[in-house]
Tab-separated table of C-alpha atoms and ligand atoms in Angstrom:
chain	number	residue	atom	x	y	z
A	1	MET	CA	23.661	3.847	-10.530
A	2	GLU	CA	24.091	0.525	-12.336
A	3	SER	CA	24.681	2.301	-15.655
A	4	ILE	CA	27.357	4.711	-14.303
A	5	LYS	CA	29.837	2.035	-13.334
A	6	GLN	CA	29.951	-1.370	-14.932
A	7	GLU	CA	33.100	-2.898	-13.444
A	8	GLY	CA	35.068	-2.940	-10.253
A	9	TYR	CA	32.395	-2.713	-7.571
A	10	LYS	CA	34.136	-5.435	-5.595
A	11	ASP	CA	37.010	-3.025	-4.945
A	12	LEU	CA	34.627	-0.234	-3.888
A	13	ILE	CA	32.863	-2.286	-1.226
A	14	ASP	CA	33.549	-1.392	2.414
A	15	TYR	CA	34.294	-4.769	3.950
A	16	ASN	CA	33.697	-3.413	7.462
A	17	SER	CA	30.033	-2.738	6.794
A	18	LEU	CA	28.890	-5.672	4.722
A	19	PRO	CA	25.253	-6.684	5.010
A	20	GLU	CA	25.196	-9.801	7.172
A	21	HIS	CA	22.095	-11.120	5.419
A	22	ILE	CA	20.965	-10.572	1.820
A	23	ALA	CA	17.554	-11.777	0.648
A	24	VAL	CA	16.705	-12.133	-3.033
A	25	ILE	CA	13.464	-12.387	-4.985
A	26	MET	CA	14.692	-14.096	-8.153
A	27	ASP	CA	12.310	-12.900	-10.849
A	28	GLY	CA	12.206	-12.790	-14.638
A	29	ASN	CA	13.239	-16.311	-15.649
A	30	GLY	CA	10.150	-16.695	-17.838
A	31	ARG	CA	10.574	-13.322	-19.551
A	32	TRP	CA	14.268	-13.997	-20.144
A	33	ALA	CA	13.426	-17.304	-21.846
A	34	LYS	CA	10.693	-15.661	-23.933
A	35	LYS	CA	13.195	-13.056	-25.159
A	36	GLN	CA	15.329	-15.952	-26.473
A	37	GLY	CA	12.270	-17.591	-28.036
A	38	LYS	CA	12.603	-20.521	-25.606
A	39	PRO	CA	10.173	-22.198	-23.174
A	40	ARG	CA	9.937	-20.827	-19.612
A	41	VAL	CA	11.779	-23.832	-18.174
A	42	PHE	CA	14.866	-22.774	-20.159
A	43	GLY	CA	14.766	-19.578	-18.092
A	44	HIS	CA	14.682	-21.523	-14.831
A	45	LYS	CA	17.637	-23.663	-15.958
A	46	ASN	CA	19.627	-20.506	-16.655
A	47	GLY	CA	18.391	-19.099	-13.361
A	48	VAL	CA	20.467	-21.788	-11.671
A	49	LYS	CA	23.636	-20.179	-13.127
A	50	ALA	CA	22.620	-16.917	-11.478
A	51	VAL	CA	22.029	-18.755	-8.186
A	52	ARG	CA	25.626	-19.961	-8.420
A	53	GLU	CA	26.908	-16.459	-9.247
A	54	ALA	CA	25.037	-14.892	-6.320
A	55	THR	CA	26.096	-17.611	-3.883
A	56	GLU	CA	29.765	-17.420	-4.897
A	57	ALA	CA	29.782	-13.618	-4.819
A	58	CYS	CA	28.303	-13.511	-1.321
A	59	ALA	CA	30.513	-16.281	0.070
A	60	GLU	CA	33.686	-14.791	-1.445
A	61	ILE	CA	33.225	-11.378	0.152
A	62	GLY	CA	32.013	-12.637	3.518
A	63	VAL	CA	28.214	-12.238	3.560
A	64	LYS	CA	27.042	-14.680	6.246
A	65	TYR	CA	23.450	-15.343	5.125
A	66	LEU	CA	21.906	-15.466	1.668
A	67	THR	CA	18.197	-16.262	1.332
A	68	LEU	CA	16.694	-17.010	-2.077
A	69	TYR	CA	12.972	-17.019	-2.844
A	70	ALA	CA	12.907	-20.083	-5.097
A	71	PHE	CA	9.231	-21.095	-4.942
A	72	SER	CA	6.297	-19.321	-3.330
A	73	THR	CA	3.081	-20.861	-1.999
A	74	GLU	CA	1.380	-19.036	-4.887
A	75	ASN	CA	3.706	-20.677	-7.473
A	76	TRP	CA	1.806	-23.973	-7.007
A	77	SER	CA	-0.910	-22.513	-9.229
A	78	ARG	CA	1.434	-22.342	-12.256
A	79	PRO	CA	0.880	-24.873	-15.073
A	80	SER	CA	1.616	-28.317	-13.656
A	81	PHE	CA	4.397	-29.080	-16.178
A	82	GLU	CA	6.253	-25.951	-15.040
A	83	VAL	CA	5.855	-26.874	-11.360
A	84	THR	CA	7.088	-30.408	-12.092
A	85	ALA	CA	10.039	-29.079	-14.098
A	86	LEU	CA	10.980	-26.688	-11.286
A	87	MET	CA	10.832	-29.457	-8.678
A	88	GLU	CA	12.982	-31.729	-10.863
A	89	LEU	CA	15.415	-28.888	-11.448
A	90	LEU	CA	15.700	-28.447	-7.697
A	91	VAL	CA	16.483	-32.139	-7.164
A	92	LEU	CA	19.062	-32.060	-9.950
A	93	THR	CA	20.652	-28.801	-8.801
A	94	ILE	CA	20.861	-29.718	-5.128
A	95	GLY	CA	22.321	-33.132	-6.011
A	96	ARG	CA	24.845	-31.526	-8.346
A	97	GLU	CA	25.855	-28.632	-6.091
A	98	VAL	CA	26.022	-30.278	-2.671
A	99	LYS	CA	29.706	-31.205	-3.116
A	100	THR	CA	30.527	-27.592	-4.000
A	101	LEU	CA	28.627	-26.365	-0.953
A	102	GLN	CA	30.554	-28.803	1.188
A	103	LYS	CA	33.907	-27.839	-0.347
A	104	ASN	CA	33.153	-24.164	0.233
A	105	ASN	CA	31.928	-24.658	3.811
A	106	ILE	CA	28.406	-23.419	2.974
A	107	ARG	CA	25.438	-24.624	4.981
A	108	LEU	CA	22.195	-25.284	3.117
A	109	ASN	CA	18.964	-24.414	4.879
A	110	ALA	CA	15.324	-24.185	3.813
A	111	ILE	CA	12.201	-22.352	4.936
A	112	GLY	CA	8.633	-22.864	3.792
A	113	ASN	CA	6.135	-25.677	3.863
A	114	LEU	CA	8.618	-28.426	3.008
A	115	ASN	CA	5.969	-31.110	3.585
A	116	SER	CA	4.158	-29.917	0.483
A	117	LEU	CA	7.174	-30.617	-1.756
A	118	PRO	CA	7.276	-33.814	-3.835
A	119	ALA	CA	8.893	-36.631	-1.818
A	120	LYS	CA	11.988	-36.743	-4.059
A	121	THR	CA	12.611	-33.003	-3.831
A	122	ARG	CA	12.145	-33.012	-0.058
A	123	ALA	CA	14.420	-36.041	0.387
A	124	GLU	CA	17.227	-34.512	-1.721
A	125	LEU	CA	16.872	-31.229	0.127
A	126	LEU	CA	16.893	-32.778	3.613
A	127	LYS	CA	19.904	-34.920	2.678
A	128	ALA	CA	21.872	-31.839	1.592
A	129	ILE	CA	20.780	-29.892	4.687
A	130	GLU	CA	21.974	-32.742	6.924
A	131	LEU	CA	25.267	-33.126	5.061
A	132	THR	CA	26.118	-29.418	5.261
A	133	LYS	CA	24.737	-28.691	8.735
A	134	ASN	CA	28.128	-28.042	10.348
A	135	ASN	CA	29.393	-25.647	7.673
A	136	THR	CA	30.144	-22.181	8.961
A	137	ARG	CA	31.226	-19.836	6.174
A	138	MET	CA	27.756	-18.885	4.949
A	139	THR	CA	24.170	-20.112	5.305
A	140	LEU	CA	22.288	-20.402	2.031
A	141	THR	CA	18.559	-20.558	2.735
A	142	LEU	CA	16.119	-21.605	0.029
A	143	ALA	CA	12.557	-20.386	0.513
A	144	LEU	CA	10.517	-23.220	-0.967
A	145	SER	CA	6.745	-23.385	-0.952
A	146	TYR	CA	7.175	-20.324	1.232
A	147	GLY	CA	4.681	-17.608	2.100
A	148	ALA	CA	5.301	-15.003	4.787
A	149	ARG	CA	1.664	-14.709	5.875
A	150	GLU	CA	1.552	-18.483	6.361
A	151	GLU	CA	4.820	-18.286	8.324
A	152	ILE	CA	3.449	-15.508	10.574
A	153	PHE	CA	0.142	-17.314	11.026
A	154	GLU	CA	1.995	-20.520	12.030
A	155	ALA	CA	4.037	-18.442	14.477
A	156	PHE	CA	0.868	-17.105	16.106
A	157	LEU	CA	-0.554	-20.628	16.363
A	158	LYS	CA	2.627	-21.900	18.054
A	159	MET	CA	2.603	-18.928	20.384
A	160	ALA	CA	-1.034	-19.601	21.298
A	161	GLN	CA	-0.148	-23.267	21.986
A	162	ASP	CA	2.720	-22.222	24.262
A	163	LEU	CA	0.359	-19.875	26.125
A	164	GLN	CA	-2.220	-22.622	26.462
A	165	ASN	CA	0.395	-25.096	27.743
A	166	GLU	CA	1.714	-22.398	30.102
A	167	LYS	CA	5.193	-22.589	28.560
A	168	ILE	CA	5.021	-18.798	28.339
A	169	SER	CA	2.848	-16.169	29.997
A	170	LEU	CA	1.120	-13.218	28.355
A	171	GLN	CA	3.231	-10.772	30.391
A	172	ASP	CA	6.453	-12.243	28.930
A	173	LEU	CA	5.379	-11.564	25.357
A	174	LYS	CA	6.947	-8.626	23.545
A	175	PRO	CA	7.077	-7.660	19.846
A	176	GLU	CA	10.579	-9.226	19.785
A	177	SER	CA	9.129	-12.564	20.949
A	178	VAL	CA	7.524	-13.107	17.525
A	179	LYS	CA	10.942	-13.745	15.939
A	180	ASN	CA	11.435	-16.844	18.110
A	181	TYR	CA	8.426	-18.448	16.443
A	182	LEU	CA	9.396	-17.695	12.851
A	183	GLN	CA	11.175	-20.218	10.649
A	184	THR	CA	14.024	-17.717	10.397
A	185	HIS	CA	14.512	-17.520	14.186
A	186	GLN	CA	18.202	-18.440	13.884
A	187	ILE	CA	18.884	-15.954	11.089
A	188	PRO	CA	19.310	-12.176	11.490
A	189	ASP	CA	16.847	-9.974	9.613
A	190	PRO	CA	18.115	-9.083	6.117
A	191	GLU	CA	19.713	-5.659	5.766
A	192	LEU	CA	19.266	-5.854	1.994
A	193	LEU	CA	16.521	-7.242	-0.236
A	194	ILE	CA	17.113	-7.459	-3.982
A	195	ARG	CA	14.377	-8.086	-6.554
A	196	THR	CA	15.159	-8.540	-10.216
A	197	SER	CA	13.082	-7.991	-13.370
A	198	GLY	CA	11.743	-4.501	-12.671
A	199	GLU	CA	8.876	-5.622	-10.442
A	200	CYS	CA	8.648	-3.446	-7.330
A	201	ARG	CA	6.778	-5.563	-4.833
A	202	VAL	CA	7.483	-7.943	-1.989
A	203	SER	CA	5.185	-10.841	-2.980
A	204	ASN	CA	4.666	-12.369	0.468
A	205	PHE	CA	8.415	-12.749	1.182
A	206	LEU	CA	9.790	-12.361	4.732
A	207	LEU	CA	7.150	-9.774	5.680
A	208	TRP	CA	8.043	-9.661	9.375
A	209	GLN	CA	11.797	-9.734	8.812
A	210	ILE	CA	12.032	-6.844	6.296
A	211	ALA	CA	10.652	-4.083	8.528
A	212	TYR	CA	13.953	-2.146	8.284
A	213	THR	CA	15.461	-3.754	5.204
A	214	GLU	CA	16.860	-1.689	2.330
A	215	PHE	CA	15.312	-2.634	-1.025
A	216	ILE	CA	17.040	-2.689	-4.399
A	217	PHE	CA	14.917	-3.256	-7.473
A	218	THR	CA	16.828	-3.881	-10.675
A	219	ASP	CA	15.508	-4.180	-14.233
A	220	LYS	CA	17.913	-7.051	-14.926
A	221	LEU	CA	16.210	-10.415	-15.295
A	222	TRP	CA	17.357	-13.105	-12.868
A	223	PRO	CA	19.292	-15.268	-15.413
A	224	GLU	CA	21.301	-12.143	-16.378
A	225	ILE	CA	22.641	-11.663	-12.848
A	226	GLU	CA	26.406	-12.020	-12.447
A	227	LYS	CA	28.754	-11.600	-9.504
A	228	GLU	CA	29.503	-8.011	-10.480
A	229	ASP	CA	25.782	-7.160	-10.138
A	230	ILE	CA	25.765	-8.515	-6.602
A	231	TYR	CA	28.828	-6.407	-5.751
A	232	SER	CA	27.124	-3.354	-7.282
A	233	PHE	CA	23.972	-3.930	-5.179
A	234	ILE	CA	26.069	-4.198	-2.021
A	235	TYR	CA	27.903	-1.000	-2.972
A	236	GLN	CA	24.563	0.785	-3.583
A	237	TYR	CA	23.321	-0.463	-0.216
A	238	GLN	CA	26.427	0.940	1.476
A	239	GLN	CA	25.735	4.425	0.037
A	240	ARG	CA	22.452	4.590	1.928
A	241	GLU	CA	21.938	6.004	5.388
A	242	ARG	CA	19.966	3.607	7.564
A	243	ARG	CA	18.213	5.788	10.132
A	244	PHE	CA	15.796	3.357	11.826
A	245	GLY	CA	13.399	6.252	12.471
A	246	LYS	CA	16.089	8.578	13.866
A	247	THR	CA	17.382	11.800	12.279
A	248	SER	CA	20.496	11.957	10.145
A	249	GLU	CA	22.189	14.103	12.848
A	250	GLN	CA	21.505	11.502	15.519
A	251	ILE	CA	22.966	8.764	13.357
A	252	ASN	CA	26.111	10.740	12.584
A	253	SER	CA	26.791	12.124	16.061
B	1	FPP	C1	10.819	-16.375	-11.066
B	1	FPP	O1	10.824	-16.151	-12.441
B	1	FPP	C2	11.553	-17.586	-10.718
B	1	FPP	C3	11.042	-18.678	-10.086
B	1	FPP	C4	9.624	-18.782	-9.676
B	1	FPP	C5	11.857	-19.870	-9.810
B	1	FPP	C6	13.261	-19.629	-9.387
B	1	FPP	C7	14.032	-20.874	-9.605
B	1	FPP	C8	15.302	-20.947	-10.042
B	1	FPP	C9	16.168	-19.788	-10.244
B	1	FPP	C10	15.881	-22.264	-10.344
B	1	FPP	C11	16.215	-23.176	-9.223
B	1	FPP	C12	16.670	-22.545	-7.976
B	1	FPP	C13	17.522	-23.085	-7.077
B	1	FPP	C14	17.634	-22.422	-5.761
B	1	FPP	C15	18.356	-24.254	-7.322
B	1	FPP	P1	9.431	-16.212	-13.204
B	1	FPP	O2	9.222	-17.597	-13.677
B	1	FPP	O3	8.366	-15.671	-12.320
B	1	FPP	O4	9.689	-15.239	-14.409
B	1	FPP	P2	8.635	-14.282	-15.128
B	1	FPP	O5	8.147	-13.328	-14.075
B	1	FPP	O6	9.453	-13.619	-16.189
B	1	FPP	O7	7.550	-15.137	-15.668
């Protein structure tokens, strides 16, 4: 579908059925840099431009939540100079962009094991989260040192503690109760998940939350992503019929 129409997706979008929450697995920074004969970190630096494009595109059209997988629990096992460079890039980017977030009424949020981040990265992040906490146009969530299995495991531990302390009873627990214990408890589940770079897997991202999410896998590498791509993904999403286990006839009646 991407090759049929290159321009103008913004005008094709149905603004009455926008996804409320879009989640993105930003992948391909390293391969993009390699294609230019540059070190991997060059790819991450250019990935920041794509973060800006995606954030602006979503905010401009009225998407309420954008969640970006910026660093997974597994990413800690990358070469230490790359991890350090990524953490420094985060500090620099957050520091540089916080004014723009503020000006555009965008709230910054983070999920993941933030305690495992270097002190400087965590401090810069928490400062920006605090500064933007009352913004209402869109919530931009960064998944940092994030792993969905860890998140679900933590949720079960908290639930077990609440049972033990008799804050809740076993009879009260329902499948929907799990959401209250997840780090994303204040965020609706994403209707759309985008992954760049041609990889078709979920890589431990939002496993509980994506039960009914529509997936779009694109061959584009993350630093190549522009606003128009985001509009095209939203348009593609809107061409799908979300049946939630029902039949097409039931949905359309
Ligand atoms: C995946 O590409 C990308 C990452 C692990 C890091 C994403 C970080 C950024 C876009 C920069 C900073 C982000 C914010 C939110 C300010 P890869 O390195 O796995 O690429 P490869 O698969 O081609 O090796």
